[in-house]
C-alpha cells in the first residue's frame, strides 16, 4: 500500500514541478527536471504488492 502512495506522490510531484516551472522564470529548472521523479513513480505503481499468507 505504501508503494502505491509514494508512486502517486512521485507522479504528482512531477506534474507540480512542470506547472510551477512553466509559470515562473526564476524556477525554470523545475520544468527542465520534472521528469526525474516520474520513473520512480511508474516503477512503484507497477511493482505488485506481496501479500503475506
PDB file of C-alpha atoms in Angstrom:
ATOM      1  CA  UNK A   1       0.000   0.000   0.000  1.00  0.00           C
ATOM      2  CA  UNK A   2       2.807   2.401   0.881  1.00  0.00           C
ATOM      3  CA  UNK A   3       4.409   1.776  -2.534  1.00  0.00           C
ATOM      4  CA  UNK A   4       1.253   2.954  -4.273  1.00  0.00           C
ATOM      5  CA  UNK A   5       1.087   6.125  -2.169  1.00  0.00           C
ATOM      6  CA  UNK A   6       4.722   7.002  -2.853  1.00  0.00           C
ATOM      7  CA  UNK A   7       4.245   6.218  -6.549  1.00  0.00           C
ATOM      8  CA  UNK A   8       1.291   8.574  -6.814  1.00  0.00           C
ATOM      9  CA  UNK A   9       3.194  11.253  -4.886  1.00  0.00           C
ATOM     10  CA  UNK A  10       6.081  10.969  -7.367  1.00  0.00           C
ATOM     11  CA  UNK A  11       3.738  11.444 -10.311  1.00  0.00           C
ATOM     12  CA  UNK A  12       2.010  14.383  -8.650  1.00  0.00           C
ATOM     13  CA  UNK A  13       5.392  15.929  -7.790  1.00  0.00           C
ATOM     14  CA  UNK A  14       6.458  15.732 -11.436  1.00  0.00           C
ATOM     15  CA  UNK A  15       3.260  17.452 -12.531  1.00  0.00           C
ATOM     16  CA  UNK A  16       3.590  20.176  -9.925  1.00  0.00           C
ATOM     17  CA  UNK A  17       7.234  20.756 -10.873  1.00  0.00           C
ATOM     18  CA  UNK A  18       6.211  21.178 -14.510  1.00  0.00           C
ATOM     19  CA  UNK A  19       3.376  23.594 -13.718  1.00  0.00           C
ATOM     20  CA  UNK A  20       5.419  25.740 -11.322  1.00  0.00           C
ATOM     21  CA  UNK A  21       8.434  25.770 -13.641  1.00  0.00           C
ATOM     22  CA  UNK A  22       6.252  26.727 -16.585  1.00  0.00           C
ATOM     23  CA  UNK A  23       4.757  29.747 -14.803  1.00  0.00           C
ATOM     24  CA  UNK A  24       7.869  31.203 -13.182  1.00  0.00           C
ATOM     25  CA  UNK A  25      11.014  32.301 -14.999  1.00  0.00           C
ATOM     26  CA  UNK A  26      13.021  32.062 -11.759  1.00  0.00           C
ATOM     27  CA  UNK A  27      12.077  28.411 -11.310  1.00  0.00           C
ATOM     28  CA  UNK A  28      12.525  27.243 -14.892  1.00  0.00           C
ATOM     29  CA  UNK A  29      14.886  24.449 -13.768  1.00  0.00           C
ATOM     30  CA  UNK A  30      11.851  22.716 -12.261  1.00  0.00           C
ATOM     31  CA  UNK A  31      10.388  22.462 -15.763  1.00  0.00           C
ATOM     32  CA  UNK A  32      13.713  21.141 -17.066  1.00  0.00           C
ATOM     33  CA  UNK A  33      13.856  18.339 -14.483  1.00  0.00           C
ATOM     34  CA  UNK A  34      10.165  17.490 -13.951  1.00  0.00           C
ATOM     35  CA  UNK A  35      10.796  14.024 -15.420  1.00  0.00           C
ATOM     36  CA  UNK A  36      13.191  12.953 -12.620  1.00  0.00           C
ATOM     37  CA  UNK A  37      10.552  11.574 -10.167  1.00  0.00           C
ATOM     38  CA  UNK A  38       8.416  10.017 -12.937  1.00  0.00           C
ATOM     39  CA  UNK A  39      10.385   6.748 -13.477  1.00  0.00           C
ATOM     40  CA  UNK A  40      10.332   6.011  -9.749  1.00  0.00           C
ATOM     41  CA  UNK A  41       6.596   6.661  -9.593  1.00  0.00           C
ATOM     42  CA  UNK A  42       5.888   4.423 -12.570  1.00  0.00           C
ATOM     43  CA  UNK A  43       8.135   1.695 -11.185  1.00  0.00           C
ATOM     44  CA  UNK A  44       6.453   1.769  -7.788  1.00  0.00           C
ATOM     45  CA  UNK A  45       2.984   1.631  -9.322  1.00  0.00           C
ATOM     46  CA  UNK A  46       3.893  -1.350 -11.498  1.00  0.00           C
ATOM     47  CA  UNK A  47       5.526  -3.444  -8.765  1.00  0.00           C
ATOM     48  CA  UNK A  48       2.933  -5.837  -7.411  1.00  0.00           C
ATOM     49  CA  UNK A  49       2.321  -5.905  -3.678  1.00  0.00           C
ATOM     50  CA  UNK A  50       3.340  -9.107  -1.947  1.00  0.00           C
ATOM     51  CA  UNK A  51       0.665 -10.385   0.397  1.00  0.00           C
ATOM     52  CA  UNK A  52       1.734 -12.383   3.424  1.00  0.00           C
ATOM     53  CA  UNK A  53      -0.041 -15.707   3.675  1.00  0.00           C
TER      54      UNK A  53
END
